[in-house]
Every structure is written in structure tokens, then in C-alpha cells.
Short mmCIF file of C-alpha atoms in Angstrom, two decimals:
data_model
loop_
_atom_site.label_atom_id
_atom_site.label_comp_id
_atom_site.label_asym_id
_atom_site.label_seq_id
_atom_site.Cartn_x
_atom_site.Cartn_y
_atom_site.Cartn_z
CA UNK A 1 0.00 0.00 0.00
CA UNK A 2 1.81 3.16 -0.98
CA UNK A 3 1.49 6.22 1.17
CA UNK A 4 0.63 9.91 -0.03
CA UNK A 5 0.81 12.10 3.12
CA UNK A 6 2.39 12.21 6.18
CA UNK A 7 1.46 14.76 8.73
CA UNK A 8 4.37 17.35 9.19
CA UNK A 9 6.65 16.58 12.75
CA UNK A 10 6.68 20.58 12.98
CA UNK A 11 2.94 20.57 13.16
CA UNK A 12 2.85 19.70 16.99
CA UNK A 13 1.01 22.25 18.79
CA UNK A 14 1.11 22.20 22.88
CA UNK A 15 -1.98 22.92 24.82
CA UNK A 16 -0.56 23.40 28.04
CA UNK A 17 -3.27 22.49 30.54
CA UNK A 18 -4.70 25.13 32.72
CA UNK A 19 -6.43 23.27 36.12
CA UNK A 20 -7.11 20.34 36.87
CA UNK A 21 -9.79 19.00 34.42
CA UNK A 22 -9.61 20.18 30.86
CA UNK A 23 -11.72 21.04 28.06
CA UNK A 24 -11.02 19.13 24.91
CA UNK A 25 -12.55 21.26 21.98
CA UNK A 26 -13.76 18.17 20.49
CA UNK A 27 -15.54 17.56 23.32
CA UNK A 28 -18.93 17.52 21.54
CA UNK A 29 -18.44 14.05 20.64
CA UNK A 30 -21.19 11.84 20.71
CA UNK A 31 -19.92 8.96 18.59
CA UNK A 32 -18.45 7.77 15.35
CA UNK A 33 -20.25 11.03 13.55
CA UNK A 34 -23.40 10.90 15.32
CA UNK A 35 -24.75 13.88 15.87
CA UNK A 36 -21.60 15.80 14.23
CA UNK A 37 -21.25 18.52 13.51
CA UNK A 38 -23.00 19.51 16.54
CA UNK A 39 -23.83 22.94 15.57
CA UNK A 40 -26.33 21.95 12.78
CA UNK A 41 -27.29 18.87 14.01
CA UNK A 42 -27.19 18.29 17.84
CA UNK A 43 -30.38 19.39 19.71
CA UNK A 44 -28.14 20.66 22.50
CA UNK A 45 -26.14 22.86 20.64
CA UNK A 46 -28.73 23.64 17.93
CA UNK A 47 -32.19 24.77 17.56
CA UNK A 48 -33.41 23.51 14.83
CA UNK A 49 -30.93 20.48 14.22
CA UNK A 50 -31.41 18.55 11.09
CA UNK A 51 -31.86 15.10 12.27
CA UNK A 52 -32.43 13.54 9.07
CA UNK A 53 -29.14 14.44 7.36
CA UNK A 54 -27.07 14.02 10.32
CA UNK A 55 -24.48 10.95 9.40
CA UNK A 56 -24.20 7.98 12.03
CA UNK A 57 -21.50 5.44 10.48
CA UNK A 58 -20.17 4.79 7.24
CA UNK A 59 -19.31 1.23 6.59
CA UNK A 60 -17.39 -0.57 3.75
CA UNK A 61 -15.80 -3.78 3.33
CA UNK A 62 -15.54 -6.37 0.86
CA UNK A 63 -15.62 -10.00 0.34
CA UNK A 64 -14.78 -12.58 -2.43
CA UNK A 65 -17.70 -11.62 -4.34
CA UNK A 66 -19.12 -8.18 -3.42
CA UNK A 67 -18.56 -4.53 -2.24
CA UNK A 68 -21.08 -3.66 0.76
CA UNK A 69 -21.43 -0.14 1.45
CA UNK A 70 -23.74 0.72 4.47
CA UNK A 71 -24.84 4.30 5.65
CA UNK A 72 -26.49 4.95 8.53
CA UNK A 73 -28.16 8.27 10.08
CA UNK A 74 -30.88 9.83 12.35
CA UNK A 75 -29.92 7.97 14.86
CA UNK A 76 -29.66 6.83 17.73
CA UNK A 77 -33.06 7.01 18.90
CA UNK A 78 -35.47 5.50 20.70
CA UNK A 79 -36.74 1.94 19.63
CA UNK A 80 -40.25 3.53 19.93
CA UNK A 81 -39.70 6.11 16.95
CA UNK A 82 -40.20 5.70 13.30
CA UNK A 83 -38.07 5.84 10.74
CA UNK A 84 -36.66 9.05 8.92
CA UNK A 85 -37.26 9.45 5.39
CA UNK A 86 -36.94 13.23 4.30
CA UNK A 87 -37.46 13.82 0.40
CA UNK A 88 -35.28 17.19 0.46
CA UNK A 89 -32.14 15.32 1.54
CA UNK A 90 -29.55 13.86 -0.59
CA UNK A 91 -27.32 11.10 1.13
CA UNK A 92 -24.19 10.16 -1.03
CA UNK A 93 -21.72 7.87 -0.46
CA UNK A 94 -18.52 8.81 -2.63
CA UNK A 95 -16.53 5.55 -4.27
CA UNK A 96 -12.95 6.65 -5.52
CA UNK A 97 -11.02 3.78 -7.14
CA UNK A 98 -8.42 5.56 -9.28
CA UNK A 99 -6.15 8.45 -8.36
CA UNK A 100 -6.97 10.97 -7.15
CA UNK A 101 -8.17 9.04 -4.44
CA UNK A 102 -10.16 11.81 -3.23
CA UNK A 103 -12.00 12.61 -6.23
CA UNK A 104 -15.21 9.61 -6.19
CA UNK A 105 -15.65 8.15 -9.34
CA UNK A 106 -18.59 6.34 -8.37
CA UNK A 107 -20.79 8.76 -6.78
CA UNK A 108 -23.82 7.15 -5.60
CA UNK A 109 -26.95 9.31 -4.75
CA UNK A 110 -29.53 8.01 -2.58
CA UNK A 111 -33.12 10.09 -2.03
CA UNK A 112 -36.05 9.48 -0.64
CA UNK A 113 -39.52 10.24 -2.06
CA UNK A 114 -43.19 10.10 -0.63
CA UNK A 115 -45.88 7.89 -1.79
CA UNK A 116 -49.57 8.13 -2.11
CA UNK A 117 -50.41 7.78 1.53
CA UNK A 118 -48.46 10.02 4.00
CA UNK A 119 -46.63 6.87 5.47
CA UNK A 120 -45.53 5.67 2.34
CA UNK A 121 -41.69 6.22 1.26
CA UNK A 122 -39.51 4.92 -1.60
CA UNK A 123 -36.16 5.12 -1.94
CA UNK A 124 -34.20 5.89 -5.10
CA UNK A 125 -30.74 5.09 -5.58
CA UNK A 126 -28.84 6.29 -8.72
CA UNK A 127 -24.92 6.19 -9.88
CA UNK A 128 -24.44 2.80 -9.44
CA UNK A 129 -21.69 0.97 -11.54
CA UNK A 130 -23.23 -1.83 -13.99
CA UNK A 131 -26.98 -0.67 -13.58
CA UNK A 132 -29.22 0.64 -15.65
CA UNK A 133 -30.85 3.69 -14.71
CA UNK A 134 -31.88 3.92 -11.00
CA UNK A 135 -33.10 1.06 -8.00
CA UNK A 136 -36.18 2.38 -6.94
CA UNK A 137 -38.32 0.41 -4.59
CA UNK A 138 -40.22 0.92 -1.51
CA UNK A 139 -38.13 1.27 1.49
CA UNK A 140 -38.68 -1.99 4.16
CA UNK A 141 -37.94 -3.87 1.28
CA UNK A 142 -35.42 -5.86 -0.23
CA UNK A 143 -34.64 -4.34 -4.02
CA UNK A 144 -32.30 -5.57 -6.60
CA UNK A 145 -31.27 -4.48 -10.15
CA UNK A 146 -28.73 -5.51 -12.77
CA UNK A 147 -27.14 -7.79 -10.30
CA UNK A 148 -26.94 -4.77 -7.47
CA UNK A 149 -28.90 -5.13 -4.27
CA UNK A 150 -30.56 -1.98 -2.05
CA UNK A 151 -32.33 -1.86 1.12
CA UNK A 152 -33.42 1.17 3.62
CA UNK A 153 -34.98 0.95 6.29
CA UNK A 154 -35.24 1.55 9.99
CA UNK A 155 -32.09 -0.64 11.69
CA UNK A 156 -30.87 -1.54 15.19
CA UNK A 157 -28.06 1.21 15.91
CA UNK A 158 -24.59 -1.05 14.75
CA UNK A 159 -22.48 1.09 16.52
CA UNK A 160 -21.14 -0.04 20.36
CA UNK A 161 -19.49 2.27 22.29
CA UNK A 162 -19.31 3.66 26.17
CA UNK A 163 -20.13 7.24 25.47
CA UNK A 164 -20.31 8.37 28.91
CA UNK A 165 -16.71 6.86 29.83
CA UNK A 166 -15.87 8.48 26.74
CA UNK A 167 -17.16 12.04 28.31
CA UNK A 168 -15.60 11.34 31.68
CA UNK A 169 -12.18 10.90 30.41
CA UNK A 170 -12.51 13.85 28.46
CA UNK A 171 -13.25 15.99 31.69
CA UNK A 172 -11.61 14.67 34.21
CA UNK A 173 -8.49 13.85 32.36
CA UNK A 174 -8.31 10.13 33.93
CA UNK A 175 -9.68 7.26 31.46
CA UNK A 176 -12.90 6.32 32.73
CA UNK A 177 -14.14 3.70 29.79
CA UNK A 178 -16.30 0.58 31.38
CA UNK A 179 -16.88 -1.81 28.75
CA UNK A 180 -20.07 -2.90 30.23
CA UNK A 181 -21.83 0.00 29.09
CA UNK A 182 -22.95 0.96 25.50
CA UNK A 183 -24.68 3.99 24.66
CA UNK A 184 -26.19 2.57 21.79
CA UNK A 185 -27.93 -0.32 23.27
CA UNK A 186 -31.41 -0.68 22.18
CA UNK A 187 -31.36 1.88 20.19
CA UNK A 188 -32.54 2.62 16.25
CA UNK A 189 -31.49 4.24 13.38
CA UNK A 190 -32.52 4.54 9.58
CA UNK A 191 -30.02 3.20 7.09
CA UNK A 192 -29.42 2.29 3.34
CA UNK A 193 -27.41 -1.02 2.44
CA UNK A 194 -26.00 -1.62 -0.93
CA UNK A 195 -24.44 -4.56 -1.49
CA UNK A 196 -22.38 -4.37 -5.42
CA UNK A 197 -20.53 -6.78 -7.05
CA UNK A 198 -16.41 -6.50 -6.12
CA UNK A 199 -15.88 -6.28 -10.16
CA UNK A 200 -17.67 -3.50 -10.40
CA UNK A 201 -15.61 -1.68 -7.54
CA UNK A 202 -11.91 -3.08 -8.17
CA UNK A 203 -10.10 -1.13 -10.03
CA UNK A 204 -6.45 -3.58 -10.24
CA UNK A 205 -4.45 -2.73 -7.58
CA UNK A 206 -6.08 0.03 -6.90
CA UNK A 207 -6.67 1.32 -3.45
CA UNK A 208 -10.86 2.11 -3.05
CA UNK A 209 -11.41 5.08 -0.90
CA UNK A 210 -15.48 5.77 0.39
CA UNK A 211 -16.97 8.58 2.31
CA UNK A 212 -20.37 9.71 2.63
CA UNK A 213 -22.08 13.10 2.96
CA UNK A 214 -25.33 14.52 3.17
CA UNK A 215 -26.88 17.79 1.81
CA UNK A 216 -30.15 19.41 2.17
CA UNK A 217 -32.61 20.88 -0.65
CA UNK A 218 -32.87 24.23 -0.26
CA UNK A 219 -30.23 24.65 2.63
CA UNK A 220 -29.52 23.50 5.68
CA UNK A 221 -32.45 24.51 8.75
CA UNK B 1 1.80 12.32 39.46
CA UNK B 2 -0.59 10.29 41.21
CA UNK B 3 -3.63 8.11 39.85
CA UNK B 4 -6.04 6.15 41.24
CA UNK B 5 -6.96 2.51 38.90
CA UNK B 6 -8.90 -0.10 40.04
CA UNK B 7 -6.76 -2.81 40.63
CA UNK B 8 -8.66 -4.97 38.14
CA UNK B 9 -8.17 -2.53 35.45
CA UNK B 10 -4.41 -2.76 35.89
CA UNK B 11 -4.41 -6.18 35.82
CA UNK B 12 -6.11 -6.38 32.49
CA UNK B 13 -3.77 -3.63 31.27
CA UNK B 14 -0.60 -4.87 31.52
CA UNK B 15 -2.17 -8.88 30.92
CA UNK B 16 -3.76 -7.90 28.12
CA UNK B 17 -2.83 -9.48 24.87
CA UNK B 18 -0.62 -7.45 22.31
CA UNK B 19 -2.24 -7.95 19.01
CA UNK B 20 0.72 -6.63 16.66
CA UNK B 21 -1.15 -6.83 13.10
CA UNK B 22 -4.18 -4.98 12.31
CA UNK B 23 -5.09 -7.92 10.10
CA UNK B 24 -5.83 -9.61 12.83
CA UNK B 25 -7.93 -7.48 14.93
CA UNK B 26 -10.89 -9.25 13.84
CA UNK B 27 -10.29 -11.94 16.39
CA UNK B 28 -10.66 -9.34 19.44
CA UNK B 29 -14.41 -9.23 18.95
CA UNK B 30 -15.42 -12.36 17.56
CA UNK B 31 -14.32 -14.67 20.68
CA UNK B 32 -16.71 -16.42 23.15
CA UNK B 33 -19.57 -14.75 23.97
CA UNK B 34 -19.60 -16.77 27.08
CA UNK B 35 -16.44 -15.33 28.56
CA UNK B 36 -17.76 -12.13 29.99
CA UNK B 37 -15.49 -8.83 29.12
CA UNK B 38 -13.65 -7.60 32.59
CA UNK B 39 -15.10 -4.78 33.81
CA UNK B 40 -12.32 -2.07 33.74
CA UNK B 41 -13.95 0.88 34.91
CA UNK B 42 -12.49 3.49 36.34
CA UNK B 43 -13.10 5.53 39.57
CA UNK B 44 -12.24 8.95 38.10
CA UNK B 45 -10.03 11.19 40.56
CA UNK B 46 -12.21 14.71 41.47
CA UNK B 47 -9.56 17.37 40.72
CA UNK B 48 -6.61 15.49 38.79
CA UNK B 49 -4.05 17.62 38.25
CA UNK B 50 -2.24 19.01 35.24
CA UNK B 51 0.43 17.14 33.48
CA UNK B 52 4.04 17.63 34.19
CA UNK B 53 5.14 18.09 30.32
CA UNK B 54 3.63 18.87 27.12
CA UNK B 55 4.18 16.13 24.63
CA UNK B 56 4.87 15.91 20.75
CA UNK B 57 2.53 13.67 18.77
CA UNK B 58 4.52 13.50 15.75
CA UNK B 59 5.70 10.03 16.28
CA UNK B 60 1.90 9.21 16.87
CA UNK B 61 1.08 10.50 13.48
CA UNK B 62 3.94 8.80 11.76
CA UNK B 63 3.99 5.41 13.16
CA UNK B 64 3.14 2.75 10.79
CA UNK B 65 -0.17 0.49 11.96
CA UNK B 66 0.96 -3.02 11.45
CA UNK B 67 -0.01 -5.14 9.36
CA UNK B 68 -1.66 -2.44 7.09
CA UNK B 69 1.42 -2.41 4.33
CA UNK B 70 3.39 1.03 5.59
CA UNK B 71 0.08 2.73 6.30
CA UNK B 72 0.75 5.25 9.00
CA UNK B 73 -1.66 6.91 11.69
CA UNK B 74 -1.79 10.24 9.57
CA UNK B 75 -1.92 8.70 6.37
CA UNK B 76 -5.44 6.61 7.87
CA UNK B 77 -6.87 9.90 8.88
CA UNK B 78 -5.74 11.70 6.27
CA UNK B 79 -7.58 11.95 3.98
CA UNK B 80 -10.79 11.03 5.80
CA UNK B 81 -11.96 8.38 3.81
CA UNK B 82 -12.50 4.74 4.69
CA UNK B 83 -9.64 2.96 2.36
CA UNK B 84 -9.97 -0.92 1.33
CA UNK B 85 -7.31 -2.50 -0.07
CA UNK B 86 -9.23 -5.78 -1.73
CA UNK B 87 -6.26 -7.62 -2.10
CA UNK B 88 -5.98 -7.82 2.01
CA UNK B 89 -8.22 -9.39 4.67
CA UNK B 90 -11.65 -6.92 5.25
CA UNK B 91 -11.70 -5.45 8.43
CA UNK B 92 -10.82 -2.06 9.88
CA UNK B 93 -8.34 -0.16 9.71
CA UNK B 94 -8.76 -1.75 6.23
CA UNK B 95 -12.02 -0.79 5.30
CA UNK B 96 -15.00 -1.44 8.15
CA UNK B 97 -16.67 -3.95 9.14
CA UNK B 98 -19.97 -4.01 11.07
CA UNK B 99 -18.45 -5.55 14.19
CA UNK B 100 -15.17 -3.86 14.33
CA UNK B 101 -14.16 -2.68 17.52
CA UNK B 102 -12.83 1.08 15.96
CA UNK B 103 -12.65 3.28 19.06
CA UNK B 104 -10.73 1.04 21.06
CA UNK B 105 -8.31 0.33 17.71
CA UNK B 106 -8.32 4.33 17.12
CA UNK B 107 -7.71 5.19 20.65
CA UNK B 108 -4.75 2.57 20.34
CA UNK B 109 -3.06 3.81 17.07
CA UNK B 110 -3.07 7.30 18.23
CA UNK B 111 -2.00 7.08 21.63
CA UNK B 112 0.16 4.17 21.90
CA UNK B 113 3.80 3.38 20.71
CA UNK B 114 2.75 0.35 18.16
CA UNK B 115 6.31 -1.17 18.78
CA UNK B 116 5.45 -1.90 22.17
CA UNK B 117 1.80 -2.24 22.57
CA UNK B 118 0.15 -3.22 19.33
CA UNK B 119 -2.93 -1.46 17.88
CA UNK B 120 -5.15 -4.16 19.13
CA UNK B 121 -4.02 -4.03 22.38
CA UNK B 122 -7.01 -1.86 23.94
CA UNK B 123 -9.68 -4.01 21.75
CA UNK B 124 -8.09 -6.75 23.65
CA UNK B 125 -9.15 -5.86 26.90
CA UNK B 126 -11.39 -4.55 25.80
CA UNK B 127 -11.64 -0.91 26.89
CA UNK B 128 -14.98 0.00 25.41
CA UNK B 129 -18.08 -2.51 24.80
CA UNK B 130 -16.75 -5.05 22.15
CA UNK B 131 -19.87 -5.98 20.61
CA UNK B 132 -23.01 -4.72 19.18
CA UNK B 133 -25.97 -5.45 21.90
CA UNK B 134 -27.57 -7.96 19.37
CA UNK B 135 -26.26 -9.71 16.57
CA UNK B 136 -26.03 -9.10 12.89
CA UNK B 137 -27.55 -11.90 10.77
CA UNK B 138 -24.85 -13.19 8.24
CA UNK B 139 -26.42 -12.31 5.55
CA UNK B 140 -27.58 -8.97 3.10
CA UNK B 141 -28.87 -6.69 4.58
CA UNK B 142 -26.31 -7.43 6.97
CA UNK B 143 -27.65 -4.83 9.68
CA UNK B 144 -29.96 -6.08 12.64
CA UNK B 145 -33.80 -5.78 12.19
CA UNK B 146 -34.88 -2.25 14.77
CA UNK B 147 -35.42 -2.97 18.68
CA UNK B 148 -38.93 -2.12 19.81
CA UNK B 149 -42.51 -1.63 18.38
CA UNK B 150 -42.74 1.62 15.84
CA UNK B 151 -44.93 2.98 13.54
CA UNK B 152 -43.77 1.03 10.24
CA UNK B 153 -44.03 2.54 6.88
CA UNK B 154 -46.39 0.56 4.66
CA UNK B 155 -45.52 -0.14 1.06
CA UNK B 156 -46.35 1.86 -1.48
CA UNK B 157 -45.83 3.37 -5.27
CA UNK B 158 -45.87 6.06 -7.04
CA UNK B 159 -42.74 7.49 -5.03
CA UNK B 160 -42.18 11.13 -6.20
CA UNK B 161 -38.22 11.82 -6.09
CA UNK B 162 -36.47 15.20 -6.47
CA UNK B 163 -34.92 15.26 -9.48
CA UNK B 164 -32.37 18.14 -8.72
CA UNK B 165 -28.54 18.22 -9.14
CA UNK B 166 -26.50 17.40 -6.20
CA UNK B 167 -25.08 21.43 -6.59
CA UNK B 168 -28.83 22.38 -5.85
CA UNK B 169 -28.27 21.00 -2.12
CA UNK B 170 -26.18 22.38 0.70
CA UNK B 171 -23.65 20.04 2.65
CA UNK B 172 -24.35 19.38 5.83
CA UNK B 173 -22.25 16.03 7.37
CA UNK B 174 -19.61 14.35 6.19
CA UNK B 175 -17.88 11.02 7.10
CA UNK B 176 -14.98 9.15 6.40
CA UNK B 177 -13.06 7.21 9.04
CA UNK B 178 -15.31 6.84 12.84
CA UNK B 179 -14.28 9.87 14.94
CA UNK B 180 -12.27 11.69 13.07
CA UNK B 181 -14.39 14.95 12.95
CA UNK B 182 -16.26 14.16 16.33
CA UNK B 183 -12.60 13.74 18.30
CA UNK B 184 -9.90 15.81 16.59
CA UNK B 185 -12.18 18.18 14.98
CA UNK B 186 -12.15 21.13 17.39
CA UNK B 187 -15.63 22.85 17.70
CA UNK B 188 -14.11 25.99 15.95
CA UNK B 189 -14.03 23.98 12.82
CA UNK B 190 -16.24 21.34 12.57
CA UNK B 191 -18.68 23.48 10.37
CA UNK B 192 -15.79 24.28 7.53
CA UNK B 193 -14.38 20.51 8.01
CA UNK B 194 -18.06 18.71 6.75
CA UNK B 195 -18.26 21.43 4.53
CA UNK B 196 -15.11 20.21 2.39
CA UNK B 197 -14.21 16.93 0.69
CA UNK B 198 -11.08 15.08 0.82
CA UNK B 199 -8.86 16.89 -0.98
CA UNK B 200 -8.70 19.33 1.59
CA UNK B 201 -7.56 16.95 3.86
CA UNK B 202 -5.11 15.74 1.48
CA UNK B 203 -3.93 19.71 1.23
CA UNK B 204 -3.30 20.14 4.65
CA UNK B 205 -5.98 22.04 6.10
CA UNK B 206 -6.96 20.32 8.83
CA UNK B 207 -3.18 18.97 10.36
CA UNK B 208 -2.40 21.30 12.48
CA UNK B 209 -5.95 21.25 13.65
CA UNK B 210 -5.26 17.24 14.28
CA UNK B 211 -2.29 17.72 15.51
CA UNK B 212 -3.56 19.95 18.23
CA UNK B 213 -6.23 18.21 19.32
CA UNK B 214 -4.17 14.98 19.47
CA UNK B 215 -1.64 16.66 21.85
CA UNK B 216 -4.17 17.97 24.20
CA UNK B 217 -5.51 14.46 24.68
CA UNK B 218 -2.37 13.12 24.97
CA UNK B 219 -0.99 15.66 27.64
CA UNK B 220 -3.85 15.00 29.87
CA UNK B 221 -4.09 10.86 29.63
CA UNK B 222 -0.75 10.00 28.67
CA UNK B 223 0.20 9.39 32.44
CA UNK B 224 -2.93 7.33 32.76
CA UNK B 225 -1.47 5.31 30.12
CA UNK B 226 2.13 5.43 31.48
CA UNK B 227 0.58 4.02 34.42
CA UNK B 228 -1.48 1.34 33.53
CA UNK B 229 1.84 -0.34 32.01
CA UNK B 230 1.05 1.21 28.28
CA UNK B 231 4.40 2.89 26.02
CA UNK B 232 2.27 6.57 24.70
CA UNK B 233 3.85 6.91 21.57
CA UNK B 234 4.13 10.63 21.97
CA UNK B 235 6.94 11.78 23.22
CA UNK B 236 7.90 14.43 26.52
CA UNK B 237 8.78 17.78 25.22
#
């Protein structure tokens, strides 16, 4: 695997702590990217935070056969609530597998649109390598195209993780993790899973590089 | 100076298993689900006190994670992308995988000296939960089915899609590797960080950002670490 970047030794910058417990300006986290960036999408630090575009976990590995790409977001919640479909946000998850490896040659666009009844919600995924137009399908249901396979829907939250050790260590300075407790236990999220053939991905040797973002239809709220 | 560990939690420190290649990480999470994790909490001190030293986390940032072909810690973060090498074994830091324990292996690459203490040697322990609370089938769509009772959506046609350009939206998130922007992402710049792509990573933008934020961890837990037995890779200005 050939490297491209290495951070600069002279980029070191001290923060010499002041008191006993210390703030870490990252200290907003929540998880993997859950509720991140806080200011547009955390209820605590925003008023109007935009639930539905606000990225959980990316996930992407591959196997003998196929690519799997998962995104997940709006989440966690309770397992009481309903899933979060919102029409005037595109979700895409970027596929680079040539250089530059951070320009995506494969980006895939996934939307969401409303059916006939007001609990009725399709999603539509376009950009895919090898398929013909767009999957389109109801969400809750298994959908497959030109040998690519799709499915949204409300999920268990994957992601396991003591958040609150997390946020003790951060202000009290002393590591405070307790692998007994996860955050994310019993909770929910909405997700899309698309599940590609690896030839359609693999690019030789090539390195594949994936990242997702989300962007809302006339701007954020 | 002074800390106060549970004695358990030392003793699963400085027991725990080194796991030198990231390759192999996979095998921290998918043991016996019988053998109940320790439980290594930690009684946190009320007014610790400040560090001694500031440290420099450029050896953090440019030590190689084993097993990952010369990859080094900045070189995963930066860009922020999730990178798969097919012709390797699936499984995070290559790629991610549904189960894979990435805080604990994050927290390791960037705090500890990988020579001494290998990147799966908090997984090992493990530090944080190492498993999802219920499984995930085998199978597509790979994910578990939602906890509870909710209002399901019912099927339908007739979906009506927005047709418009992706430049017709506005960013709002963006994700690449798990933590990245929500740990050394300062809240200064969190808002201009989702609102670029990659290549700005690639340019530079964000290191000294990283590199900050990575230091201040590191001066206020690297003791911890020093005494629970683990080698910080940073090292005492």
C-alpha cells in the first residue's frame, strides 16, 4: 500500500493544561459522527438540528464476491420512533477507485420520495456501476437491479461504544471507559445497504477510498 | 503524578494481549460470547491535576499500523476516507466492518507506541463494549432488524423523487473514518471541516488542527497510560 501524506513533525502544537480538568474542543463528541457537527445537528447545541441528514456510520468492506457499502443516520433514537425518510435530503456515499483518491468516481446518490399515503416512502438510488438507470423500490424492502442489491430501512443502531466513559475521560483527564456499558444499546437508526458486485468496484491494484455526505434541498435549517 | 486505577483494570492492562497486526484485529471481537469482558472501569479522581510536560505527537502521526502495508496513523486519517485494499483481509483499519471494535483500535493507534503495545491491544481488553448489543444476521442486509414496536411505513408506489442536481443541495455532514471529525475536529471547525471533501484533507488544512487536538488528549491521559503499564507513543517535550 503506498502512502501519499504524512502529517508534518513541525505541526505539533502544545496545549498546556490550565487546572485540573480540561476542556477538549472536540468535546462535543457523541460517537463515530453521530450527531456531528453539533452545531447543525445536535439538539443541545442547535435549535433547529437537522436530524435527518445528520451521518451515524459509514461502513465498507468487501468480500470474495461483493462490495457492501452501508450508511447509517438519524440515529440513535429510541426503539419507539419511526423511521426518517426526508425527500429534500440527498445522502451520497462517494466511491474513488483511481487516483486521485479523493476525487469519487462512483458517486452514488440516494433520495427518498413520498408515496400516495403520508406513510408511504420509496427510496431511489442512482450512480451505481453496472446498472441501468436507477433502483427504486419501496423502502422496508429488499430491491435488486442488474445484479446490485438496495435496502433502507429503519435498523438496530450497529455502533457499540461507552459514550459516557468516553465524556468522563474527556473531563476529568483520567480514562474512565467501562466496557459494560454501550450507549447505543437498544437503540434505532434509519439506514441504506447496498451490497455491489467487487468487479464493479476493483479497479487492479487500486486502493478504493469511500466517504459519505449529506446535503439538504434548499439549505440546511 | 498520582492516579487512582482499580486494581482490576491494571491487571487487564498490563495482561492484556498485544495484538501486533491490524489484520488480525478481527479476532478481538469475535471470541466467546460466554467469557464475559472484565469490567475495567475506572473511579475517576475529582480534581486530577495538570500534566508535568507537554508532549509531541509526531511520532503518533507517523507510526506505521501493522499489518496495514506502511500505512501510517496520519496517512489513515488523512484523507478522511474509509480505504480498502481488496487484495488484504476486510476489516478495519482496512475498510470497516460491522463488528469492528474502531474506538478502542483508534484510541490505540493514536495514543500508543505500536512497537510496544500493538494497535489491538485496547480491543483486547477490551476498553470499550466489544460488541453490538444484538447480533447481525450473516447475511444482506447485513444490519440487525430495529429494537422495539414503531410505527412502520407501509408499502407503497408512485414514489415522487427530487430530481435536482446534487449542486442544488447544501452540505451538511460528512464522514470518512469513525471519529475523526467528532474527536480531533475542534468545535471551531467542525462546520468548515463537513463542509469540504477530501482533498482538503489531502492539502493540509486540517493537520495542524489534528495535531492539536491529538496533543491535548495526549498531555492530559498520557500518564494514565504510562501508568497502567502502556508505552504513549508521543513523546515528553
Amino acid at each position: 500500500m503506498k502512502l501519499r501524506h504524512a502529517l508534518p513533525m513541525s505541526a505539533g502544537v502544545i496545549m498546556a493544561l490550565a487546572g485540573g480538568a480540561f476542556y477538549f474542543a472536540g468535546a462535543g463528541l457523541t460517537a463515530a459522527d453521530h450527531l456531528d457537527p453539533p452545531g447543525r445537528t445536535n439538539p443541545a447545541n442547535d435549535a433547529t438540528p437537522d436530524k435527518a441528514a445528520d451521518i451515524a456510520d459509514v461502513f465498507a468492506w468487501h468480500t470474495a464476491t461483493d462490495v457492501n457499502l452501508v450508511l447509517t443516520f438519524a440515529g440513535p433514537q429510541a426503539a419507539n420512533l419511526p423511521a426518517v425518510y426526508d425527500p429534500n435530503v440527498l445522502y451520497t456515499i462517494n466511491v474513488s477507485n483511481a487516483s486521485p483518491r479523493t476525487t469519487p468516481n462512483i458517486p452514488i446518490e440516494i433520495r427518498f420520495g413520498q408515496g400516495a399515503g403520508s406513510n408511504n416512502f420509496g427510496v431511489q438510488v442512482r450512480g451505481l456501476p453496472g446498472v441501468t438507470g436507477a433502483i427504486e423500490g419501496a423502502v422496508e424492502s429488499d430491491l435488486s437491479k442488474d445484479g446490485v442489491r438496495v435496502r433502507a430501512g429503519l435498523f438496530d443502531d450497529p455502533f457499540f461504544f461507552d459514550l459516557q466513559g468516553f465524556r468522563d475521560t474527556l473531563s476529568t483527564g483520567t480514562l474512565s471507559f467501562n466496557n459494560q456499558r454501550d450507549f447505543f444499546a437498544g437503540q434505532n437508526l434509519t439506514a441504506i445497504v447496498i451490497s455491489i458486485p467487487r468487479s464493479r468496484i476493483e479497479n487492479g491494484a487500486n486502493l478504493v477510498d469511500v466517504w459519505a455526505t449529506t446535503a439538504r434541498f434548499g439549505g440546511q435549517l | 503524578m498520582t492516579r487512582t486505577y482499580s486494581s482490576a483494570f491494571r491487571r487487564v492492562l498490563v495482561t492484556a494481549p498485544l495484538i501486533a497486526a491490524a489484520g488480525l484485529l478481527t479476532a478481538c471481537f469475535d471470541g466467546d460470547d460466554a467469557n464475559q469482558p472484565p469490567d475495567v472501569g475506572v473511579v475517576p479522581t475529582p480534581s486530577p491535576s495538570p500534566s508535568p510536560v507537554g508532549f509531541d505527537v509526531g511520532p503518533c502521526l507517523n507510526q506505521v499500523i501493522p499489518g496495514t502495508g506502511g500505512v501510517t496513523v496520519a496517512g489513515a486519517v488523512v484523507p478522511d476516507t474509509l480505504t480498502l485494499n481488496l487484495g488484504a483481509n476486510a476489516g478495519f483499519p482496512n475498510g470497516r466492518l460491522l463488528a469492528d471494535p474502531v474506538i478502542d483500535v483508534t484510541l490505540a493507534v493514536i495514543f500508543l507506541d505500536l512497537s510496544r503495545n500493538g494497535a489491538g491491544t485496547l480491543a483486547g481488553l477490551p476498553l470499550n463494549p466489544p460488541r453490538n448489543d444484538v447480533a447481525f444476521p450473516a447475511g444482506f442486509p447485513f444490519l440487525a432488524p430495529a429494537q422495539g414496536t414503531q410505527i412502520m411505513t407501509s408499502p407503497g408506489s408512485g414514489f415522487a423523487f427530487r430530481t435536482n442536481d446534487a449542486n442544488a443541495y447544501t452540505r451538511v455532514d460528512r464522514m470518512g473514518m469513525p471519529a475523526v471529525s467528532t474527536v480531533l475536529i475542534g468545535s471551531g471547525l467542525k462546520n468548515n471541516y463537513n463542509d469540504v471533501s477530501p482533498a482538503n484533507d489531502v492539502a493540509g488544512d486540517f493537520v495542524p488542527e489534528l495535531t492539536a487536538q491529538l496533543t491535548g488528549l495526549t498531555n492530559a491521559l498520557a500518564d494514565d497510560l504510562v501508568g497502567a503499564g502502556l508505552t504513549p507513543c508521543a513523546r515528553a517535550n
